[in-house]
Amino acid sequence: MLGGMLSRMVARLVKSGDLEITWPDGTTGRYGDGTGENVHATISDPGLLRRLMQNPELALGEGYMEGGLTIEGDDLTGFLRLIARNVRENGSGRFSAAAAAARTGLRRFAQSNPINIARLNVEAHYDLPAELYELFLDDALQYTCAYFREDDMDIGAAQQAKMEHIGRKLMIEPGMRVLDIGSGWGGLSIKLAKEFGAQVTGVTLSDVQLNYAKKKAEEAGVADRVNFRLMDYRDLNETFDRVVVVGMLEHVGQPQYHIFFDQLGKVLAPDGIALVHTIGRTTPPGQTSPFIHKYIFPGGYIPALSEVMSEVEKTPLMPADIEVWRDHYARTMRAWQDKFEANLDRVREMFDERFVRMWRYYLIASEMSFTELGLVIFQLQMAHKPTIVPITREYLYNEA
């Protein structure tokens, strides 16, 4: 009975492509219009059927992670691309739509991030061993979107280009005090100190990241110019010439946006420039994938630009430039996937097969969010005074 109901749900969703599903009772259904390469999935766990009915997004990820859902050739990319395209074109169906609406309505609770909860959320993801991130990121451990300024750049060069682009947007002069909110493993702070001459304060809630960043600053010879602190951005009471936030707004939570941007305005000097680099949705406000929320980024949320700017408007900050990066994160994700797959044996030694499948699902599903479901990168440059930033972008590309 459940298999028949679920089969009809899939038939309503999948209108294009060529999808085959072998159900737990051994029967096989075919869905779509037969175009493109065939994708064949097998559901071997009967208990997964009810979970797919109740919360398909969560159950799909869990089914793959636990092994109850397998794909021929382990073509998870092909499977998720087919599903994502049909969701975009045909909607997600009344069952998952109802669940999504409920999550949107409850997000003020799910995304509540008081300081104690924020620390726990950060520890859940970023206090994993730094060695894991070394296995799939670049040498600078940049865990945010790279900038493929040249088409033939590898991931390391593209991450350096990202940091260079940010440094130019901040218009840093030697000796300026720069605040890096969510400083991660320290790569950007070290770059801004070493190549732009800044005095950088980096704040993080992760002990693992803090210790790693301090070690890297010493190795780079800039320990006297970079001060990493274990603290929440809400506790800062100093002012800085420049403030940069890369990949951290996604962890703030929509209910805290007014606090975040109010604090940004307070810590930025009157003649200062701030830059916020964040994943954003090109669709209206929504909700976090339940799989990502449960297993990867608890408390996280990808904002619509409307949600961000409505809060910026309430502060003295003035938007100086809003840049949209398309395709850059999809390329970044593919580079991370390639490195992750090349180091599977080491990841299995550190964790287990379940973790490998969870992380693979996270990386590939994230790529599909950018290629199929309308996610982009927003770079918001802000200032208190409209005259601080040039009125064209020519200064960003002047090699001199």
Coordinates of C-alpha atoms in Angstrom, one line a residue:
M1 CA 0.0 0.0 0.0
L2 CA 2.7 2.5 1.0
G3 CA 4.8 1.5 -2.0
G4 CA 1.8 2.2 -4.3
M5 CA 1.2 5.6 -2.7
L6 CA 4.8 6.6 -2.9
S7 CA 5.0 5.4 -6.5
R8 CA 2.1 7.8 -7.4
M9 CA 3.9 10.6 -5.6
V10 CA 7.0 10.0 -7.6
A11 CA 5.0 9.9 -10.9
R12 CA 3.4 13.3 -10.1
L13 CA 6.9 14.8 -9.4
V14 CA 9.1 13.3 -12.0
K15 CA 7.8 14.5 -15.4
S16 CA 11.1 14.7 -17.2
G17 CA 14.2 12.4 -17.3
D18 CA 14.4 8.7 -17.0
L19 CA 14.1 7.3 -13.5
E20 CA 13.6 3.7 -12.5
I21 CA 13.0 2.7 -8.9
T22 CA 13.0 -0.9 -7.6
W23 CA 10.8 -1.1 -4.6
P24 CA 11.3 -3.3 -1.5
D25 CA 8.8 -5.9 -2.8
G26 CA 10.9 -6.4 -6.0
T27 CA 8.7 -4.5 -8.4
T28 CA 10.2 -1.7 -10.6
G29 CA 8.5 1.5 -11.7
R30 CA 9.7 3.8 -14.4
Y31 CA 9.1 7.6 -14.2
G32 CA 9.6 10.6 -16.5
D33 CA 9.5 11.0 -20.2
G34 CA 12.5 8.8 -20.9
T35 CA 14.9 11.6 -21.9
G36 CA 18.5 11.7 -20.8
E37 CA 20.5 9.0 -19.1
N38 CA 18.7 6.3 -17.2
V39 CA 19.0 6.5 -13.4
H40 CA 18.1 3.4 -11.5
A41 CA 17.6 3.6 -7.7
T42 CA 16.8 0.7 -5.4
I43 CA 14.9 0.9 -2.1
S44 CA 15.7 -2.2 0.0
D45 CA 14.5 -1.0 3.4
P46 CA 10.7 -1.2 3.7
G47 CA 10.8 1.1 6.7
L48 CA 12.1 3.8 4.5
L49 CA 8.8 4.1 2.6
R50 CA 6.9 5.6 5.5
R51 CA 9.7 8.0 6.3
L52 CA 9.7 9.1 2.6
M53 CA 6.0 9.8 2.9
Q54 CA 6.4 11.8 6.0
N55 CA 9.5 13.8 5.3
P56 CA 10.9 13.0 1.8
E57 CA 13.9 15.4 1.9
L58 CA 15.2 14.1 5.2
A59 CA 14.4 10.4 4.4
L60 CA 16.1 10.6 1.0
G61 CA 19.4 11.7 2.6
E62 CA 19.1 9.3 5.5
G63 CA 18.2 6.4 3.1
Y64 CA 21.4 6.9 1.1
M65 CA 23.5 7.5 4.2
E66 CA 22.2 4.3 5.9
G67 CA 22.3 2.2 2.7
G68 CA 18.5 1.5 2.4
L69 CA 18.6 3.6 -0.8
T70 CA 21.2 2.7 -3.4
I71 CA 21.8 4.0 -6.9
E72 CA 23.2 2.0 -9.8
G73 CA 26.8 2.9 -10.4
D74 CA 26.5 5.0 -7.2
D75 CA 25.4 7.8 -9.5
L76 CA 24.2 10.1 -6.7
T77 CA 24.9 13.2 -8.8
G78 CA 22.7 12.0 -11.6
F79 CA 19.9 10.9 -9.2
L80 CA 19.9 14.2 -7.3
R81 CA 20.1 16.3 -10.4
L82 CA 17.1 14.5 -11.9
I83 CA 15.1 15.0 -8.7
A84 CA 16.2 18.7 -8.3
R85 CA 15.3 19.6 -11.8
N86 CA 11.8 18.1 -11.5
V87 CA 11.3 19.9 -8.1
R88 CA 12.2 23.1 -9.8
E89 CA 10.0 22.5 -12.8
N90 CA 7.0 20.7 -11.3
G91 CA 7.0 21.6 -7.6
S92 CA 7.7 19.2 -4.7
G93 CA 4.2 17.9 -4.2
R94 CA 1.7 18.5 -1.5
F95 CA 3.3 16.2 1.1
S96 CA 6.8 17.8 1.0
A97 CA 5.3 21.2 0.4
A98 CA 3.3 20.9 3.6
A99 CA 6.3 19.8 5.5
A100 CA 8.3 22.7 4.1
A101 CA 5.6 25.2 5.0
A102 CA 5.6 23.9 8.6
R103 CA 9.4 24.3 8.8
T104 CA 9.2 27.9 7.5
G105 CA 6.6 28.7 10.1
L106 CA 8.7 27.2 12.9
R107 CA 12.0 28.6 11.9
R108 CA 12.0 31.3 14.6
F109 CA 12.5 28.4 17.0
A110 CA 14.8 26.2 14.8
Q111 CA 17.1 29.1 14.0
S112 CA 17.2 30.7 17.4
N113 CA 20.9 31.1 18.1
P114 CA 21.5 32.5 21.6
I115 CA 25.2 32.4 22.4
N116 CA 25.2 29.0 24.1
I117 CA 23.3 27.4 21.3
A118 CA 25.5 29.1 18.7
R119 CA 28.6 27.6 20.3
L120 CA 27.0 24.1 20.2
N121 CA 26.0 24.5 16.6
V122 CA 29.5 25.5 15.6
E123 CA 31.1 22.6 17.5
A124 CA 28.8 20.1 15.8
H125 CA 30.4 20.9 12.4
Y126 CA 33.7 22.8 12.8
D127 CA 35.1 20.9 15.8
L128 CA 35.5 17.8 13.6
P129 CA 39.2 17.0 13.1
A130 CA 41.0 19.6 11.0
E131 CA 42.5 16.7 9.1
L132 CA 39.1 15.9 7.5
Y133 CA 39.0 19.4 6.0
E134 CA 42.6 19.1 4.8
L135 CA 41.5 16.1 2.8
F136 CA 39.1 18.0 0.6
L137 CA 39.7 21.8 0.9
D138 CA 42.6 23.8 -0.5
D139 CA 45.9 24.5 1.4
A140 CA 44.4 27.6 3.0
L141 CA 41.4 25.6 4.3
Q142 CA 38.9 28.0 2.6
Y143 CA 35.5 26.5 3.4
T144 CA 33.6 29.0 1.3
C145 CA 33.0 29.7 -2.4
A146 CA 36.1 30.2 -4.5
Y147 CA 36.3 32.9 -7.2
F148 CA 37.2 31.5 -10.6
R149 CA 38.4 34.7 -12.1
E150 CA 40.2 32.8 -14.8
D151 CA 38.5 29.7 -16.4
D152 CA 41.4 27.4 -16.0
M153 CA 42.1 28.1 -12.3
D154 CA 42.4 25.2 -9.9
I155 CA 40.7 25.3 -6.5
G156 CA 43.8 26.6 -4.7
A157 CA 44.3 29.5 -7.2
A158 CA 40.5 30.3 -7.1
Q159 CA 40.5 30.5 -3.4
Q160 CA 43.5 32.9 -3.4
A161 CA 41.6 35.0 -6.0
K162 CA 38.6 35.0 -3.7
M163 CA 40.6 36.4 -0.8
E164 CA 42.4 38.9 -3.1
H165 CA 39.0 40.1 -4.4
I166 CA 37.7 40.6 -0.8
G167 CA 40.9 42.4 0.2
R168 CA 40.5 44.8 -2.7
K169 CA 36.8 45.4 -1.9
L170 CA 37.8 46.3 1.7
M171 CA 40.3 48.9 0.4
I172 CA 42.7 48.0 3.1
E173 CA 45.7 50.3 3.8
P174 CA 48.7 49.1 5.9
G175 CA 48.0 49.3 9.6
M176 CA 44.2 49.3 9.4
R177 CA 42.4 47.3 12.1
V178 CA 40.3 44.6 10.4
L179 CA 37.7 42.4 12.1
D180 CA 37.1 38.9 10.6
I181 CA 33.9 37.6 12.0
G182 CA 33.8 33.8 11.7
S183 CA 37.5 33.5 11.0
G184 CA 37.5 29.8 10.6
W185 CA 41.0 28.2 10.2
G186 CA 42.5 31.6 9.7
G187 CA 43.3 31.7 6.0
L188 CA 41.6 35.0 5.2
S189 CA 42.9 36.8 8.3
I190 CA 46.5 35.6 7.5
K191 CA 46.2 36.7 3.9
L192 CA 44.9 40.2 4.9
A193 CA 47.7 40.6 7.4
K194 CA 50.5 39.3 5.2
E195 CA 49.6 40.8 1.8
F196 CA 47.6 43.8 2.7
G197 CA 49.4 44.9 5.9
A198 CA 46.3 44.8 8.2
Q199 CA 46.2 44.3 11.9
V200 CA 43.5 41.6 12.1
T201 CA 41.3 40.3 14.9
G202 CA 39.6 37.0 14.0
V203 CA 36.7 35.7 16.2
T204 CA 35.4 32.1 16.1
L205 CA 33.4 29.8 18.4
S206 CA 35.4 26.7 17.5
D207 CA 38.3 25.6 19.7
V208 CA 39.7 23.4 16.9
Q209 CA 39.6 26.3 14.4
L210 CA 41.1 28.7 16.9
N211 CA 44.1 26.5 17.7
Y212 CA 44.7 25.7 14.1
A213 CA 44.5 29.3 13.0
K214 CA 47.0 30.4 15.7
K215 CA 49.5 27.7 14.5
K216 CA 49.1 28.8 10.9
A217 CA 49.6 32.5 11.8
E218 CA 52.9 31.6 13.5
E219 CA 54.0 29.5 10.5
A220 CA 53.2 32.4 8.2
G221 CA 55.2 34.8 10.3
V222 CA 52.2 37.1 11.1
A223 CA 51.4 36.1 14.7
D224 CA 52.1 39.6 15.8
R225 CA 49.6 41.0 13.3
V226 CA 46.7 38.6 13.8
N227 CA 44.9 38.1 17.0
F228 CA 42.5 35.1 17.0
R229 CA 39.9 35.0 19.8
L230 CA 37.3 32.4 21.0
M231 CA 34.3 34.7 21.3
D232 CA 30.9 35.5 19.9
Y233 CA 30.6 38.5 17.6
R234 CA 27.8 39.9 19.9
D235 CA 30.4 40.4 22.7
L236 CA 32.6 42.8 20.7
N237 CA 32.7 46.4 22.0
E238 CA 35.6 47.8 19.9
T239 CA 35.6 49.6 16.6
F240 CA 37.5 48.5 13.4
D241 CA 38.4 50.2 10.2
R242 CA 37.2 47.2 8.2
V243 CA 34.9 44.3 9.0
V244 CA 34.7 41.1 6.9
V245 CA 32.2 38.3 7.2
V246 CA 32.7 35.3 4.9
G247 CA 30.4 32.3 5.1
M248 CA 29.2 33.1 8.6
L249 CA 25.9 34.8 8.0
E250 CA 24.5 31.4 7.1
H251 CA 25.0 30.4 10.7
V252 CA 23.4 33.5 12.3
G253 CA 19.8 32.5 11.8
Q254 CA 17.1 34.7 10.4
P255 CA 15.6 35.7 13.8
Q256 CA 19.0 37.2 14.7
Y257 CA 19.6 39.3 11.6
H258 CA 18.6 42.5 13.3
I259 CA 21.1 41.9 16.1
F260 CA 23.8 40.9 13.6
F261 CA 23.5 44.0 11.4
D262 CA 23.1 46.3 14.3
Q263 CA 26.3 45.0 15.8
L264 CA 28.0 45.3 12.4
G265 CA 27.1 49.0 12.3
K266 CA 28.4 49.5 15.9
V267 CA 31.8 47.9 15.5
L268 CA 32.5 49.6 12.1
A269 CA 34.3 52.9 12.3
P270 CA 32.6 56.0 10.8
D271 CA 35.0 55.9 7.8
G272 CA 34.9 52.1 7.6
I273 CA 33.9 49.5 5.0
A274 CA 32.2 46.2 5.7
L275 CA 31.8 43.2 3.4
V276 CA 29.4 40.3 4.0
H277 CA 29.9 37.2 1.7
T278 CA 27.1 34.8 2.0
I279 CA 25.2 32.0 0.2
G280 CA 21.8 33.4 -0.8
R281 CA 18.6 32.2 -2.4
T282 CA 17.2 33.8 -5.6
T283 CA 13.8 32.5 -4.5
P284 CA 11.6 33.9 -1.8
P285 CA 12.4 33.2 1.9
G286 CA 12.2 29.5 2.7
Q287 CA 13.6 26.9 5.1
T288 CA 16.7 24.8 5.6
S289 CA 16.9 21.3 4.1
P290 CA 16.0 19.0 7.1
F291 CA 18.9 16.7 6.2
I292 CA 21.4 19.6 6.3
H293 CA 19.9 20.9 9.5
K294 CA 20.0 17.6 11.3
Y295 CA 23.4 16.2 10.2
I296 CA 25.5 19.1 8.8
F297 CA 24.7 22.6 9.9
P298 CA 22.3 22.7 12.8
G299 CA 20.8 26.2 13.2
G300 CA 21.9 27.2 9.7
Y301 CA 19.8 29.1 7.1
I302 CA 20.4 30.4 3.6
P303 CA 18.8 33.9 3.3
A304 CA 16.9 35.6 0.5
L305 CA 18.4 39.0 -0.3
S306 CA 15.1 40.6 0.8
E307 CA 15.5 39.2 4.3
V308 CA 19.0 40.7 4.5
M309 CA 18.4 44.1 3.1
S310 CA 15.2 44.7 5.1
E311 CA 17.5 44.5 8.2
V312 CA 20.3 46.5 6.7
E313 CA 17.8 49.3 6.0
K314 CA 17.2 49.6 9.7
T315 CA 20.8 50.4 10.5
P316 CA 23.0 53.4 9.6
L317 CA 24.8 51.2 7.1
M318 CA 24.5 52.0 3.4
P319 CA 24.9 49.4 0.7
A320 CA 27.8 50.4 -1.5
D321 CA 27.8 47.4 -3.8
I322 CA 26.0 44.1 -4.2
E323 CA 27.7 41.5 -6.3
V324 CA 26.2 38.2 -7.3
W325 CA 28.4 35.2 -8.1
R326 CA 26.8 32.5 -10.2
D327 CA 28.4 29.1 -10.9
H328 CA 31.4 29.7 -8.8
Y329 CA 30.1 27.6 -5.9
A330 CA 29.1 24.7 -8.1
R331 CA 32.6 24.6 -9.4
T332 CA 33.9 24.9 -5.9
M333 CA 31.8 22.0 -4.8
R334 CA 32.9 19.8 -7.6
A335 CA 36.5 20.4 -6.7
W336 CA 35.8 19.5 -3.1
Q337 CA 34.0 16.3 -4.2
D338 CA 37.0 15.3 -6.4
K339 CA 39.4 15.7 -3.5
F340 CA 37.1 13.9 -1.1
E341 CA 36.6 10.9 -3.4
A342 CA 40.4 10.8 -3.9
N343 CA 40.9 10.5 -0.1
L344 CA 38.0 8.1 0.8
D345 CA 40.3 5.5 2.4
R346 CA 41.7 8.0 4.8
V347 CA 38.1 9.3 5.6
R348 CA 37.0 5.8 6.3
E349 CA 39.9 5.3 8.7
M350 CA 39.0 8.4 10.5
F351 CA 35.2 7.7 10.6
D352 CA 33.2 5.0 8.9
E353 CA 31.2 4.2 5.7
R354 CA 28.1 5.9 7.1
F355 CA 30.0 9.1 7.5
V356 CA 31.5 8.8 4.0
R357 CA 28.0 8.5 2.5
M358 CA 26.6 11.3 4.7
W359 CA 29.4 13.7 3.6
R360 CA 29.1 12.7 -0.1
Y361 CA 25.4 13.3 0.0
Y362 CA 25.9 16.7 1.6
L363 CA 28.5 17.8 -1.0
I364 CA 26.5 16.6 -4.0
A365 CA 23.2 17.9 -2.7
S366 CA 24.8 21.3 -2.1
E367 CA 26.1 21.4 -5.7
M368 CA 22.6 20.6 -7.0
S369 CA 21.3 23.5 -4.9
F370 CA 23.5 25.9 -6.9
T371 CA 23.1 24.3 -10.3
E372 CA 19.4 23.5 -10.2
L373 CA 17.6 25.3 -7.3
G374 CA 18.7 28.9 -7.5
L375 CA 21.4 29.4 -4.8
V376 CA 24.1 32.0 -5.5
I377 CA 26.7 34.0 -3.6
F378 CA 25.9 37.6 -2.5
Q379 CA 28.7 39.9 -1.6
L380 CA 27.3 43.0 0.2
Q381 CA 29.7 45.9 0.6
M382 CA 28.5 48.4 3.1
A383 CA 29.7 51.7 4.7
H384 CA 28.5 54.5 6.9
K385 CA 29.4 57.2 4.3
P386 CA 28.5 57.0 0.6
T387 CA 31.8 58.6 -0.4
I388 CA 34.2 56.0 1.1
V389 CA 33.8 53.5 -1.8
P390 CA 34.5 54.5 -5.5
I391 CA 31.3 54.8 -7.6
T392 CA 32.6 52.2 -10.2
R393 CA 34.3 48.8 -9.8
E394 CA 37.4 49.8 -11.8
Y395 CA 39.5 49.9 -8.6
L396 CA 39.0 46.2 -8.1
Y397 CA 40.7 45.3 -11.4
N398 CA 43.5 47.8 -11.5
E399 CA 46.5 45.5 -11.2
A400 CA 48.8 48.4 -10.2

